[in-house]
PDB file of C-alpha atoms in Angstrom:
ATOM      1  CA  MET A  91      95.471 230.070 -51.416  1.00 83.00           C
ATOM      2  CA  ASP A  92      98.779 227.923 -51.220  1.00 91.00           C
ATOM      3  CA  MET A  93     100.326 227.772 -54.404  1.00 95.00           C
ATOM      4  CA  LEU A  94     102.572 224.790 -53.182  1.00 96.00           C
ATOM      5  CA  THR A  95     101.680 222.364 -50.566  1.00 96.00           C
ATOM      6  CA  LEU A  96     103.565 219.190 -49.511  1.00 96.00           C
ATOM      7  CA  SER A  97     101.368 216.828 -46.901  1.00 96.00           C
ATOM      8  CA  HIS A  98     103.547 214.140 -44.817  1.00 96.00           C
ATOM      9  CA  VAL A  99     105.986 213.824 -47.504  1.00 96.00           C
ATOM     10  CA  ALA A 100     108.720 210.903 -47.458  1.00 96.00           C
ATOM     11  CA  LYS A 101     111.520 209.830 -49.671  1.00 96.00           C
ATOM     12  CA  HIS A 102     114.096 207.126 -49.004  1.00 93.00           C
ATOM     13  CA  PHE A 103     117.375 205.969 -51.151  1.00 93.00           C
ATOM     14  CA  GLY A 104     117.865 202.572 -50.334  1.00 89.00           C
ATOM     15  CA  GLU A 105     118.532 202.707 -46.501  1.00 88.00           C
ATOM     16  CA  LYS A 106     118.780 206.409 -46.189  1.00 90.00           C
ATOM     17  CA  GLN A 107     116.079 208.489 -45.326  1.00 92.00           C
ATOM     18  CA  VAL A 108     116.191 211.846 -47.113  1.00 93.00           C
ATOM     19  CA  LEU A 109     112.680 212.982 -46.305  1.00 95.00           C
ATOM     20  CA  ASN A 110     110.658 212.137 -43.207  1.00 94.00           C
ATOM     21  CA  ASP A 111     106.944 213.305 -42.856  1.00 94.00           C
ATOM     22  CA  VAL A 112     107.694 216.711 -44.625  1.00 95.00           C
ATOM     23  CA  CYS A 113     104.774 219.305 -44.678  1.00 95.00           C
ATOM     24  CA  LEU A 114     105.503 222.468 -46.127  1.00 93.00           C
ATOM     25  CA  HIS A 115     102.867 225.512 -47.602  1.00 94.00           C
ATOM     26  CA  VAL A 116     104.003 228.356 -49.957  1.00 95.00           C
ATOM     27  CA  PRO A 117     101.484 231.141 -50.445  1.00 94.00           C
ATOM     28  CA  GLU A 118     100.468 232.985 -53.601  1.00 94.00           C
ATOM     29  CA  HIS A 119     102.773 235.656 -54.698  1.00 92.00           C
ATOM     30  CA  THR A 120     105.471 235.281 -51.842  1.00 93.00           C
ATOM     31  CA  VAL A 121     109.410 234.727 -51.868  1.00 94.00           C
ATOM     32  CA  PHE A 122     109.530 231.665 -49.685  1.00 95.00           C
ATOM     33  CA  GLY A 123     112.723 230.634 -48.644  1.00 93.00           C
ATOM     34  CA  PHE A 124     113.321 226.661 -48.473  1.00 93.00           C
ATOM     35  CA  VAL A 125     116.657 226.413 -45.859  1.00 90.00           C
ATOM     36  CA  GLY A 126     118.864 223.700 -45.360  1.00 86.00           C
ATOM     37  CA  GLN A 127     122.435 222.674 -45.158  1.00 84.00           C
ATOM     38  CA  ASN A 128     123.888 221.131 -47.980  1.00 81.00           C
ATOM     39  CA  GLY A 129     122.913 217.578 -48.213  1.00 81.00           C
ATOM     40  CA  ALA A 130     119.455 218.192 -46.338  1.00 84.00           C
ATOM     41  CA  GLY A 131     117.313 217.330 -49.076  1.00 89.00           C
ATOM     42  CA  LYS A 132     116.204 220.507 -50.867  1.00 90.00           C
ATOM     43  CA  THR A 133     117.057 219.575 -54.283  1.00 89.00           C
ATOM     44  CA  THR A 134     115.494 216.003 -53.626  1.00 93.00           C
ATOM     45  CA  SER A 135     112.126 217.898 -52.374  1.00 94.00           C
ATOM     46  CA  MET A 136     112.594 219.961 -55.730  1.00 92.00           C
ATOM     47  CA  LYS A 137     112.594 217.009 -57.894  1.00 93.00           C
ATOM     48  CA  LEU A 138     109.422 215.352 -56.265  1.00 95.00           C
ATOM     49  CA  ILE A 139     107.672 218.844 -56.389  1.00 96.00           C
ATOM     50  CA  LEU A 140     108.394 218.257 -60.516  1.00 94.00           C
ATOM     51  CA  GLY A 141     107.633 215.007 -60.533  1.00 95.00           C
ATOM     52  CA  LEU A 142     110.965 213.817 -61.739  1.00 94.00           C
ATOM     53  CA  LEU A 143     110.834 211.255 -58.478  1.00 95.00           C
ATOM     54  CA  ALA A 144     108.070 209.473 -57.011  1.00 95.00           C
ATOM     55  CA  CYS A 145     107.272 210.077 -53.323  1.00 95.00           C
ATOM     56  CA  ASP A 146     107.409 206.998 -51.035  1.00 95.00           C
ATOM     57  CA  SER A 147     104.234 208.388 -48.826  1.00 95.00           C
ATOM     58  CA  GLY A 148     102.566 211.791 -48.781  1.00 95.00           C
ATOM     59  CA  GLU A 149     100.851 214.096 -51.274  1.00 96.00           C
ATOM     60  CA  ILE A 150     101.983 217.105 -53.267  1.00 97.00           C
ATOM     61  CA  GLU A 151     100.278 219.689 -54.922  1.00 96.00           C
ATOM     62  CA  VAL A 152     100.878 222.853 -57.093  1.00 96.00           C
ATOM     63  CA  ASN A 153      97.995 225.111 -57.742  1.00 95.00           C
ATOM     64  CA  GLY A 154      95.285 222.878 -56.572  1.00 93.00           C
ATOM     65  CA  MET A 155      96.518 219.903 -58.553  1.00 95.00           C
ATOM     66  CA  PRO A 156      98.205 216.745 -57.125  1.00 95.00           C
ATOM     67  CA  VAL A 157     101.797 216.046 -58.637  1.00 96.00           C
ATOM     68  CA  ARG A 158     101.888 212.711 -60.264  1.00 94.00           C
ATOM     69  CA  TYR A 159     105.483 211.003 -60.967  1.00 94.00           C
ATOM     70  CA  GLY A 160     106.351 210.992 -64.405  1.00 89.00           C
ATOM     71  CA  ASN A 161     105.253 213.592 -67.044  1.00 84.00           C
ATOM     72  CA  THR A 162     102.835 215.341 -64.454  1.00 90.00           C
ATOM     73  CA  ALA A 163     100.213 217.682 -65.733  1.00 93.00           C
ATOM     74  CA  THR A 164     101.327 220.258 -62.666  1.00 95.00           C
ATOM     75  CA  ASN A 165     104.409 221.116 -64.461  1.00 94.00           C
ATOM     76  CA  ARG A 166     102.541 223.545 -66.912  1.00 93.00           C
ATOM     77  CA  PHE A 167     102.306 225.510 -63.855  1.00 95.00           C
ATOM     78  CA  ILE A 168     105.824 226.230 -62.535  1.00 95.00           C
ATOM     79  CA  GLY A 169     109.061 227.405 -64.154  1.00 94.00           C
ATOM     80  CA  TYR A 170     112.659 226.168 -62.998  1.00 93.00           C
ATOM     81  CA  LEU A 171     115.988 227.484 -62.403  1.00 90.00           C
ATOM     82  CA  PRO A 172     118.344 225.048 -61.506  1.00 86.00           C
ATOM     83  CA  ASP A 173     121.977 225.863 -59.771  1.00 82.00           C
ATOM     84  CA  VAL A 174     123.837 225.869 -62.651  1.00 83.00           C
ATOM     85  CA  PRO A 175     121.459 226.483 -66.046  1.00 86.00           C
ATOM     86  CA  GLU A 176     122.839 224.991 -69.276  1.00 89.00           C
ATOM     87  CA  PHE A 177     122.032 226.770 -72.724  1.00 92.00           C
ATOM     88  CA  TYR A 178     123.265 226.321 -76.219  1.00 92.00           C
ATOM     89  CA  SER A 179     126.440 228.651 -76.185  1.00 91.00           C
ATOM     90  CA  PHE A 180     125.877 229.979 -80.223  1.00 95.00           C
ATOM     91  CA  MET A 181     122.388 231.518 -79.253  1.00 95.00           C
ATOM     92  CA  THR A 182     121.904 235.056 -78.664  1.00 95.00           C
ATOM     93  CA  PRO A 183     119.571 235.562 -75.673  1.00 95.00           C
ATOM     94  CA  ARG A 184     116.848 236.560 -77.594  1.00 95.00           C
ATOM     95  CA  GLU A 185     117.566 233.329 -79.746  1.00 95.00           C
ATOM     96  CA  TYR A 186     117.471 231.028 -77.015  1.00 95.00           C
ATOM     97  CA  LEU A 187     113.951 232.596 -75.643  1.00 95.00           C
ATOM     98  CA  ARG A 188     112.652 232.426 -79.292  1.00 95.00           C
ATOM     99  CA  PHE A 189     113.570 228.655 -79.486  1.00 95.00           C
ATOM    100  CA  CYS A 190     111.969 228.002 -75.823  1.00 94.00           C
ATOM    101  CA  GLY A 191     108.744 229.454 -76.811  1.00 94.00           C
ATOM    102  CA  GLU A 192     108.479 228.039 -79.790  1.00 94.00           C
ATOM    103  CA  ILE A 193     108.969 224.673 -78.695  1.00 91.00           C
ATOM    104  CA  THR A 194     106.395 224.865 -75.983  1.00 88.00           C
ATOM    105  CA  GLY A 195     104.016 226.345 -78.415  1.00 90.00           C
ATOM    106  CA  MET A 196     103.618 229.655 -77.913  1.00 93.00           C
ATOM    107  CA  PRO A 197     102.554 232.186 -80.808  1.00 94.00           C
ATOM    108  CA  THR A 198     105.370 234.035 -82.605  1.00 94.00           C
ATOM    109  CA  LYS A 199     103.837 237.614 -81.216  1.00 95.00           C
ATOM    110  CA  GLU A 200     103.530 236.726 -77.882  1.00 95.00           C
ATOM    111  CA  ILE A 201     107.441 235.013 -77.975  1.00 95.00           C
ATOM    112  CA  LYS A 202     108.394 238.643 -79.230  1.00 94.00           C
ATOM    113  CA  ASN A 203     106.931 240.564 -76.769  1.00 95.00           C
ATOM    114  CA  ARG A 204     107.549 238.437 -73.509  1.00 95.00           C
ATOM    115  CA  SER A 205     111.022 237.852 -74.642  1.00 95.00           C
ATOM    116  CA  GLN A 206     111.455 241.622 -74.737  1.00 94.00           C
ATOM    117  CA  GLU A 207     109.493 242.443 -71.566  1.00 93.00           C
ATOM    118  CA  LEU A 208     111.679 239.493 -69.542  1.00 93.00           C
ATOM    119  CA  LEU A 209     114.933 240.482 -71.186  1.00 94.00           C
ATOM    120  CA  GLU A 210     114.586 243.887 -69.441  1.00 92.00           C
ATOM    121  CA  LEU A 211     113.171 242.506 -66.577  1.00 90.00           C
ATOM    122  CA  VAL A 212     116.751 240.773 -66.077  1.00 90.00           C
ATOM    123  CA  GLY A 213     118.595 243.289 -67.801  1.00 90.00           C
ATOM    124  CA  LEU A 214     119.620 241.627 -71.089  1.00 92.00           C
ATOM    125  CA  ALA A 215     117.673 243.535 -73.156  1.00 91.00           C
ATOM    126  CA  GLU A 216     120.891 245.041 -75.133  1.00 90.00           C
ATOM    127  CA  GLU A 217     122.612 242.161 -75.094  1.00 90.00           C
ATOM    128  CA  LYS A 218     124.034 240.754 -78.453  1.00 89.00           C
ATOM    129  CA  ARG A 219     126.707 238.910 -77.571  1.00 93.00           C
ATOM    130  CA  ARG A 220     126.380 234.764 -77.699  1.00 94.00           C
ATOM    131  CA  ILE A 221     125.720 233.065 -74.494  1.00 94.00           C
ATOM    132  CA  LYS A 222     129.375 231.334 -74.522  1.00 93.00           C
ATOM    133  CA  GLY A 223     130.752 234.879 -73.722  1.00 90.00           C
ATOM    134  CA  PHE A 224     128.363 235.324 -70.613  1.00 91.00           C
ATOM    135  CA  SER A 225     129.637 235.485 -66.675  1.00 89.00           C
ATOM    136  CA  ARG A 226     127.932 232.914 -64.587  1.00 86.00           C
ATOM    137  CA  GLY A 227     125.538 235.947 -63.051  1.00 87.00           C
ATOM    138  CA  MET A 228     124.440 236.520 -66.651  1.00 91.00           C
ATOM    139  CA  LYS A 229     123.302 232.715 -66.840  1.00 91.00           C
ATOM    140  CA  GLN A 230     121.676 233.082 -63.803  1.00 89.00           C
ATOM    141  CA  ARG A 231     119.818 236.148 -65.201  1.00 90.00           C
ATOM    142  CA  LEU A 232     119.208 234.325 -68.562  1.00 93.00           C
ATOM    143  CA  GLY A 233     118.230 231.316 -66.553  1.00 92.00           C
ATOM    144  CA  ILE A 234     115.310 233.527 -64.830  1.00 92.00           C
ATOM    145  CA  ALA A 235     113.941 235.020 -68.153  1.00 93.00           C
ATOM    146  CA  GLN A 236     113.663 231.211 -69.588  1.00 93.00           C
ATOM    147  CA  ALA A 237     111.861 229.991 -66.452  1.00 93.00           C
ATOM    148  CA  LEU A 238     108.900 233.156 -66.295  1.00 93.00           C
ATOM    149  CA  LEU A 239     108.614 232.794 -70.272  1.00 93.00           C
ATOM    150  CA  ASN A 240     105.619 230.725 -70.028  1.00 93.00           C
ATOM    151  CA  ARG A 241     104.024 232.576 -67.021  1.00 93.00           C
ATOM    152  CA  PRO A 242     104.520 230.112 -64.759  1.00 94.00           C
ATOM    153  CA  LYS A 243     102.573 230.401 -61.269  1.00 95.00           C
ATOM    154  CA  LEU A 244     105.400 228.749 -59.784  1.00 96.00           C
ATOM    155  CA  LEU A 245     109.020 229.701 -59.695  1.00 95.00           C
ATOM    156  CA  ILE A 246     111.629 227.180 -58.403  1.00 94.00           C
ATOM    157  CA  CYS A 247     115.052 228.705 -57.733  1.00 91.00           C
ATOM    158  CA  ASP A 248     117.578 225.847 -56.603  1.00 89.00           C
ATOM    159  CA  GLU A 249     120.471 227.301 -54.828  1.00 86.00           C
ATOM    160  CA  PRO A 250     120.314 230.419 -57.695  1.00 85.00           C
ATOM    161  CA  THR A 251     123.080 232.479 -55.787  1.00 84.00           C
ATOM    162  CA  SER A 252     125.280 229.898 -54.310  1.00 77.00           C
ATOM    163  CA  ALA A 253     128.392 230.475 -56.667  1.00 73.00           C
ATOM    164  CA  LEU A 254     127.932 234.276 -57.515  1.00 80.00           C
ATOM    165  CA  ASP A 255     129.769 237.371 -56.272  1.00 83.00           C
ATOM    166  CA  PRO A 256     128.408 239.845 -54.363  1.00 85.00           C
ATOM    167  CA  VAL A 257     127.234 241.920 -57.473  1.00 84.00           C
ATOM    168  CA  GLY A 258     125.845 238.958 -59.247  1.00 83.00           C
ATOM    169  CA  ARG A 259     123.798 237.709 -56.222  1.00 86.00           C
ATOM    170  CA  LYS A 260     122.374 241.347 -55.437  1.00 88.00           C
ATOM    171  CA  GLU A 261     121.092 241.427 -59.377  1.00 86.00           C
ATOM    172  CA  LEU A 262     119.838 238.165 -59.206  1.00 86.00           C
ATOM    173  CA  LEU A 263     117.834 238.921 -55.798  1.00 90.00           C
ATOM    174  CA  ASP A 264     116.666 242.125 -57.029  1.00 90.00           C
ATOM    175  CA  ILE A 265     115.187 240.480 -59.856  1.00 88.00           C
ATOM    176  CA  LEU A 266     113.438 237.685 -57.779  1.00 89.00           C
ATOM    177  CA  VAL A 267     111.757 240.020 -55.776  1.00 90.00           C
ATOM    178  CA  GLU A 268     110.415 241.936 -59.009  1.00 89.00           C
ATOM    179  CA  ALA A 269     109.295 238.386 -60.172  1.00 88.00           C
ATOM    180  CA  LYS A 270     106.930 237.905 -57.039  1.00 89.00           C
ATOM    181  CA  GLU A 271     104.394 240.223 -58.557  1.00 87.00           C
ATOM    182  CA  GLN A 272     104.115 237.940 -61.645  1.00 88.00           C
ATOM    183  CA  THR A 273     104.304 234.677 -59.598  1.00 94.00           C
ATOM    184  CA  THR A 274     105.140 232.519 -56.486  1.00 95.00           C
ATOM    185  CA  VAL A 275     108.970 231.924 -55.691  1.00 95.00           C
ATOM    186  CA  LEU A 276     110.137 228.836 -53.962  1.00 95.00           C
ATOM    187  CA  PHE A 277     114.101 229.939 -52.937  1.00 90.00           C
ATOM    188  CA  SER A 278     116.026 226.927 -52.283  1.00 90.00           C
ATOM    189  CA  THR A 279     119.641 228.043 -50.294  1.00 87.00           C
ATOM    190  CA  HIS A 280     121.810 227.766 -47.832  1.00 83.00           C
ATOM    191  CA  ILE A 281     122.563 231.489 -47.588  1.00 84.00           C
ATOM    192  CA  LEU A 282     121.029 232.882 -44.674  1.00 86.00           C
ATOM    193  CA  SER A 283     121.564 236.609 -45.256  1.00 86.00           C
ATOM    194  CA  ASP A 284     120.038 236.134 -48.926  1.00 88.00           C
ATOM    195  CA  VAL A 285     116.752 235.012 -47.116  1.00 89.00           C
ATOM    196  CA  GLU A 286     116.796 237.465 -44.435  1.00 87.00           C
ATOM    197  CA  ARG A 287     116.796 240.339 -47.581  1.00 88.00           C
ATOM    198  CA  ILE A 288     113.975 238.946 -49.999  1.00 91.00           C
ATOM    199  CA  CYS A 289     112.049 236.341 -48.607  1.00 92.00           C
ATOM    200  CA  ASP A 290     108.340 236.875 -46.769  1.00 93.00           C
ATOM    201  CA  GLU A 291     108.081 233.094 -45.442  1.00 93.00           C
ATOM    202  CA  LEU A 292     110.750 230.532 -44.931  1.00 93.00           C
ATOM    203  CA  ALA A 293     111.333 226.650 -43.528  1.00 93.00           C
ATOM    204  CA  PHE A 294     114.206 225.100 -42.467  1.00 91.00           C
ATOM    205  CA  LEU A 295     114.862 221.645 -43.198  1.00 91.00           C
ATOM    206  CA  HIS A 296     117.160 219.745 -41.249  1.00 88.00           C
ATOM    207  CA  ASP A 297     117.648 215.743 -41.007  1.00 86.00           C
ATOM    208  CA  GLY A 298     115.015 215.200 -43.686  1.00 89.00           C
ATOM    209  CA  LYS A 299     112.274 217.302 -41.692  1.00 91.00           C
ATOM    210  CA  ILE A 300     110.801 220.948 -41.202  1.00 92.00           C
ATOM    211  CA  ALA A 301     112.431 221.743 -38.072  1.00 88.00           C
ATOM    212  CA  VAL A 302     110.985 225.778 -38.267  1.00 88.00           C
ATOM    213  CA  GLN A 303     108.561 227.399 -40.614  1.00 90.00           C
ATOM    214  CA  GLY A 304     106.608 230.706 -40.719  1.00 90.00           C
ATOM    215  CA  THR A 305     106.793 234.129 -41.734  1.00 90.00           C
ATOM    216  CA  MET A 306     109.865 236.042 -41.231  1.00 85.00           C
ATOM    217  CA  GLU A 307     108.264 238.099 -38.360  1.00 83.00           C
ATOM    218  CA  GLU A 308     107.274 234.797 -36.476  1.00 85.00           C
ATOM    219  CA  VAL A 309     110.630 232.908 -37.235  1.00 84.00           C
ATOM    220  CA  ARG A 310     112.600 235.640 -35.557  1.00 76.00           C
ATOM    221  CA  LYS A 311     110.406 235.591 -32.780  1.00 75.00           C
ATOM    222  CA  ILE A 312     111.086 232.016 -31.769  1.00 74.00           C
ATOM    223  CA  ARG A 313     114.730 233.358 -30.411  1.00 66.00           C
ATOM    224  CA  LYS A 314     115.276 235.950 -28.311  1.00 63.00           C
ATOM    225  CA  ALA A 315     117.633 238.470 -28.166  1.00 62.00           C
ATOM    226  CA  THR A 316     121.244 237.462 -27.595  1.00 70.00           C
ATOM    227  CA  GLY A 317     122.366 240.098 -25.556  1.00 84.00           C
ATOM    228  CA  THR A 318     123.474 243.677 -25.252  1.00 90.00           C
ATOM    229  CA  GLU A 319     126.811 245.273 -27.479  1.00 90.00           C
ATOM    230  CA  LEU A 320     128.713 248.032 -25.857  1.00 92.00           C
ATOM    231  CA  GLU A 321     131.139 250.112 -28.174  1.00 92.00           C
ATOM    232  CA  MET A 322     133.503 251.961 -26.484  1.00 91.00           C
ATOM    233  CA  GLU A 323     135.585 255.007 -27.525  1.00 87.00           C
ATOM    234  CA  ASP A 324     138.688 253.677 -26.777  1.00 86.00           C
ATOM    235  CA  ARG A 325     140.806 250.328 -25.535  1.00 87.00           C
ATOM    236  CA  GLN A 326     141.350 251.772 -22.477  1.00 88.00           C
ATOM    237  CA  GLY A 327     137.457 251.779 -21.562  1.00 88.00           C
ATOM    238  CA  ILE A 328     137.379 248.218 -22.640  1.00 91.00           C
ATOM    239  CA  GLU A 329     139.786 247.189 -20.610  1.00 91.00           C
ATOM    240  CA  LYS A 330     138.554 249.053 -17.228  1.00 90.00           C
ATOM    241  CA  LEU A 331     134.847 247.615 -17.801  1.00 92.00           C
ATOM    242  CA  ARG A 332     136.528 243.974 -18.333  1.00 91.00           C
ATOM    243  CA  ARG A 333     138.464 244.080 -14.769  1.00 92.00           C
ATOM    244  CA  ALA A 334     135.212 245.350 -13.320  1.00 93.00           C
ATOM    245  CA  PHE A 335     132.898 242.734 -14.890  1.00 94.00           C
ATOM    246  CA  PRO A 336     134.716 239.928 -16.165  1.00 93.00           C
ATOM    247  CA  PHE A 337     131.770 238.285 -17.765  1.00 92.00           C
ATOM    248  CA  LEU A 338     131.756 240.626 -20.591  1.00 92.00           C
ATOM    249  CA  LYS A 339     132.816 239.010 -23.896  1.00 90.00           C
ATOM    250  CA  LEU A 340     135.021 240.839 -25.762  1.00 90.00           C
ATOM    251  CA  ILE A 341     133.592 240.278 -30.005  1.00 87.00           C
ATOM    252  CA  GLY A 342     135.803 243.375 -31.548  1.00 83.00           C
ATOM    253  CA  SER A 343     138.938 245.714 -30.656  1.00 84.00           C
ATOM    254  CA  HIS A 344     136.265 248.671 -29.101  1.00 86.00           C
ATOM    255  CA  ARG A 345     133.053 246.000 -28.452  1.00 90.00           C
ATOM    256  CA  LEU A 346     131.943 243.897 -25.811  1.00 91.00           C
ATOM    257  CA  LEU A 347     128.834 241.684 -25.557  1.00 90.00           C
ATOM    258  CA  LEU A 348     126.664 241.156 -22.545  1.00 90.00           C
ATOM    259  CA  GLU A 349     124.333 237.869 -22.350  1.00 85.00           C
ATOM    260  CA  ASN A 350     122.651 238.706 -19.159  1.00 86.00           C
ATOM    261  CA  PRO A 351     120.412 241.884 -19.449  1.00 83.00           C
ATOM    262  CA  GLU A 352     119.712 241.793 -15.646  1.00 87.00           C
ATOM    263  CA  GLN A 353     123.673 243.151 -15.280  1.00 91.00           C
ATOM    264  CA  LEU A 354     123.300 246.309 -17.837  1.00 91.00           C
ATOM    265  CA  PRO A 355     122.112 248.662 -14.676  1.00 93.00           C
ATOM    266  CA  ASP A 356     125.217 247.969 -12.963  1.00 93.00           C
ATOM    267  CA  ILE A 357     127.324 248.387 -15.883  1.00 93.00           C
ATOM    268  CA  LEU A 358     125.363 251.667 -16.793  1.00 92.00           C
ATOM    269  CA  HIS A 359     126.021 252.841 -12.915  1.00 93.00           C
ATOM    270  CA  PHE A 360     129.492 252.199 -13.388  1.00 93.00           C
ATOM    271  CA  LEU A 361     129.939 254.020 -16.763  1.00 92.00           C
ATOM    272  CA  ALA A 362     128.183 257.222 -15.293  1.00 92.00           C
ATOM    273  CA  ASP A 363     130.578 256.943 -12.130  1.00 92.00           C
ATOM    274  CA  LYS A 364     133.543 256.571 -14.194  1.00 89.00           C
ATOM    275  CA  LYS A 365     132.698 259.371 -16.630  1.00 90.00           C
ATOM    276  CA  MET A 366     133.652 257.011 -19.185  1.00 90.00           C
ATOM    277  CA  PRO A 367     132.659 257.908 -22.911  1.00 89.00           C
ATOM    278  CA  VAL A 368     130.646 255.373 -24.742  1.00 91.00           C
ATOM    279  CA  LEU A 369     129.893 255.379 -28.382  1.00 91.00           C
ATOM    280  CA  ARG A 370     126.936 252.812 -28.578  1.00 91.00           C
ATOM    281  CA  ILE A 371     124.812 250.482 -26.370  1.00 91.00           C
ATOM    282  CA  GLU A 372     122.535 248.352 -28.459  1.00 88.00           C
ATOM    283  CA  ARG A 373     120.093 245.560 -28.010  1.00 83.00           C
ATOM    284  CA  ARG A 374     121.388 242.519 -30.385  1.00 77.00           C
ATOM    285  CA  GLU A 375     118.805 241.404 -31.988  1.00 72.00           C
ATOM    286  CA  PRO A 376     118.495 237.470 -33.269  1.00 69.00           C
ATOM    287  CA  THR A 377     119.658 236.182 -36.761  1.00 72.00           C
ATOM    288  CA  LEU A 378     118.619 233.777 -39.000  1.00 76.00           C
ATOM    289  CA  GLU A 379     121.813 232.617 -38.447  1.00 75.00           C
ATOM    290  CA  ASP A 380     121.378 232.303 -34.749  1.00 73.00           C
ATOM    291  CA  LEU A 381     118.250 230.241 -35.081  1.00 75.00           C
ATOM    292  CA  PHE A 382     119.832 227.897 -37.941  1.00 74.00           C
ATOM    293  CA  MET A 383     122.566 227.185 -35.899  1.00 73.00           C
ATOM    294  CA  GLU A 384     120.613 226.317 -32.692  1.00 71.00           C
ATOM    295  CA  VAL A 385     118.178 223.953 -34.831  1.00 68.00           C
ATOM    296  CA  ILE A 386     121.089 222.102 -36.384  1.00 68.00           C
ATOM    297  CA  GLY A 387     122.721 221.808 -32.803  1.00 64.00           C
ATOM    298  CA  LYS A 388     125.522 224.002 -33.643  1.00 55.00           C
TER     299      LYS A 388
END
C-alpha cells in the first residue's frame, strides 16, 4: 500500500509555476528520498501534503484519505520535522514531550512510556539539561522524537541534515533508518550522499516536475558505468600511460580514468608488455550525483 500519493499536482505563485503535474507514490515503511536543488519545490510540496497550501490542480492522499486545504483530517497520520525545529527553550526534553502529548490529548501513562521509548531512540534519555543548551544536532533529534510521539503513519522530514556536522548527520540518519520500523519516512534533501545511504526509493524533482522516480536499484540502472579507473604505483607509470594513451584523464596524482571501455584491452596489453605495476583497475559505477547532474543539465 502507498502511504502517500500525489496525482497530477500543480501549484503557482503568481506567474511562477512551482509544481507542474507532479505524480508521486510513497510505499509504506520505506525511507523515501525527495531530492531536488534549493528552490526546486520540495518545501512547497510538503506544505501541500500538510494542507497548509491549496493545490491549483491535482489530488493528494495520505493513508488513502484525501488531503484538504486548511484543517485537514489527514494530519492526524503525519509527524513533521522542519529543517529548523523550534522549542520552548526553558523545558527539558522530557518536559517538552509531556507538553506535546498533553495538548494532543494523549493519556498520561502513554505520554510517559512513549517519551521514554523515543528519548532512548534518539539518544536523549539521560539528558537533563534545558533545551536552550542543546546543539543543532540534539535539537534535530528531539524534533524527531516529538514528530513520532503520536505514532504517525507518515514522518515528513524537510532538509533535516542540511546544517549538521558529519557526526550529527550520521546520528540523525541512523535514527531515521530505525524509525522506518514504526512509520513511513519522506526525506526531503539536496544531499545526495544521505539519500544513497538510507533511502529505499527516491524521486528527483526538477523544474517543478518529477524527472526520475524508483527504487535505488532502478535509478542506478538508468545511467551506465561512467568508465574505468586505473591506479598506478608511481607517478612514472602515470606519465608512461598518458604518453601512450592521451585520451586517459588524470583524476588524481596516481589515478587515471578511461571513459571508453573498448580501449581497455589495448591498455592491459601495454601494461603487461611493459611489466608496469598496477595497484587497482576498477569499473567506476554511476552515482546519484552523476545522474542528478545529468537530470538538471549540468
